[in-house]
XYZ file of C-alpha atoms in Angstrom:
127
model
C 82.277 66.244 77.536
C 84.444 69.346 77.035
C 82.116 72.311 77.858
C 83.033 75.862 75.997
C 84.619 78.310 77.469
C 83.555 82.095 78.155
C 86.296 83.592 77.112
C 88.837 82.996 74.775
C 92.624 84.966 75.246
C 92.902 84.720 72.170
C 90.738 86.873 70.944
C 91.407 90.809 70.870
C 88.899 92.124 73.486
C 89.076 89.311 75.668
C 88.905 90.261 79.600
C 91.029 87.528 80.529
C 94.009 89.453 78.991
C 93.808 91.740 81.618
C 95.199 89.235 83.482
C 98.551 88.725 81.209
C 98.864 92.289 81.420
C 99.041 93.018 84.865
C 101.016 89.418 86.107
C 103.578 90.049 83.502
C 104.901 92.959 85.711
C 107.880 91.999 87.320
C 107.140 94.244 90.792
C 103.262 92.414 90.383
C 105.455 88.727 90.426
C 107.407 89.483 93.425
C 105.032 91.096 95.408
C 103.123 88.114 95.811
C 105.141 86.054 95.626
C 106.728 87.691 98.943
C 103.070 87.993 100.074
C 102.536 83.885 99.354
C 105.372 83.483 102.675
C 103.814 85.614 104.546
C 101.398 88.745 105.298
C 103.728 91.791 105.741
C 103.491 95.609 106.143
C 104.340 98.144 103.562
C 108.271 98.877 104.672
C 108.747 95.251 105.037
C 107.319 94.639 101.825
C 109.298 97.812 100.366
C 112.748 96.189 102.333
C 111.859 92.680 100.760
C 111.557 93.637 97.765
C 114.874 95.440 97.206
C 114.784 98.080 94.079
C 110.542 98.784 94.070
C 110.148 102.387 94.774
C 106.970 103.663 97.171
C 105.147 104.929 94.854
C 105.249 101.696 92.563
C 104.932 99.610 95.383
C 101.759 101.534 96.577
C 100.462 101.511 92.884
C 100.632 97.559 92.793
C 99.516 96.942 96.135
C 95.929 98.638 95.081
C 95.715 97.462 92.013
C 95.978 94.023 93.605
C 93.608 94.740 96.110
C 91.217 96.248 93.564
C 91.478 92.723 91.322
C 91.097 90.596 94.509
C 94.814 89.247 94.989
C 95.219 90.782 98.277
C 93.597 92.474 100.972
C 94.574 94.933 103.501
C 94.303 95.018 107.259
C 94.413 98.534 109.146
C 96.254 97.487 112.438
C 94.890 99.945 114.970
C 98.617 100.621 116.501
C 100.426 103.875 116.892
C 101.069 104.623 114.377
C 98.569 103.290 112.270
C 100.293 100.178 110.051
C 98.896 98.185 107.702
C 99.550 94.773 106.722
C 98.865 92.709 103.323
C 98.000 89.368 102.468
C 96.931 87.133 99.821
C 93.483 86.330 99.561
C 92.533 82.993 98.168
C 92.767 83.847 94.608
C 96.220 85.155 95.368
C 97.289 82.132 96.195
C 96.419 80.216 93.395
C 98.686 82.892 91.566
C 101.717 82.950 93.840
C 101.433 79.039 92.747
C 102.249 79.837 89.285
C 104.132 82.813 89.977
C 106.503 80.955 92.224
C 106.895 78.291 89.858
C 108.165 81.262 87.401
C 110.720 82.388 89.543
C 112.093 78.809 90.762
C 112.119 78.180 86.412
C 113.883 81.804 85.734
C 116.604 81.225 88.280
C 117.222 77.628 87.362
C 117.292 78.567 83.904
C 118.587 81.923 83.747
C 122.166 80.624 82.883
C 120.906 79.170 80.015
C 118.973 82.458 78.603
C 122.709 84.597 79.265
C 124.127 81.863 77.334
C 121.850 81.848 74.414
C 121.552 85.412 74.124
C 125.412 85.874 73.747
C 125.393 83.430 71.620
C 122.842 85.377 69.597
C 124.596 88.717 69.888
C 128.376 87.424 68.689
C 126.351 86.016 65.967
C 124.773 89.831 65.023
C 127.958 90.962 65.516
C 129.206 88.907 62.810
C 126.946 89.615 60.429
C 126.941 93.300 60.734
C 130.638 93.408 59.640
């Protein structure tokens, strides 16, 4: 017996499109999907993650905290460092998010290929 669902993403003020919102980020894929290896700090995160700025990187890191993907841990060192992990719901993410980087660089080839294809055929048209 198929049981209805709450929420539909279909439909315009759906909650659950949130979600496509914020995991079609790029920096919001590879963040966790660096955090699904292992729990890391910010400037390893920031060196793993080569291109993310600070401030981006501080920006995603709360808003995944604040939507339950991660969680920080204040390491009582000098000086003070923290370190961020995925949290159970995380990982059921980095799942799918890792299988959308393993299919984007298997297929990436593919995409260049079609899209020149596309543009020589604009190209041609245009003149």
């Amino acid at each position: 017996m198929n049981q209805a669902l709450k929420y539909n993403i279909y439909q315009q003020h759906c909650p659950a499109r949130l979600f496509f919102e914020k995991i079609a980020d790029k920096w919001v894929l590879l963040i966790i999907n660096v955090l699904a290896r292992e729990t890391q700090h910010f400037n390893l995160l920031k060196k793993s993650i080569q291109g993310i700025s600070p401030k981006v990187l501080s920006q995603k890191l709360k808003m995944l905290e604040r939507d339950g993907f991660i969680e920080r841990q204040v390491q009582n060192t000098s000086p003070i460092r923290v370190d961020y992990s995925l949290t159970s719901l995380g990982l059921e993410v980095a799942k799918m998010a890792y299988q959308l980087k393993d299919w984007a660089e298997t297929n990436i080839e593919q995409v260049i290929t079609a899209q020149q294809r596309f543009d020589a055929t604009q190209t041609e048209e245009s003149k």
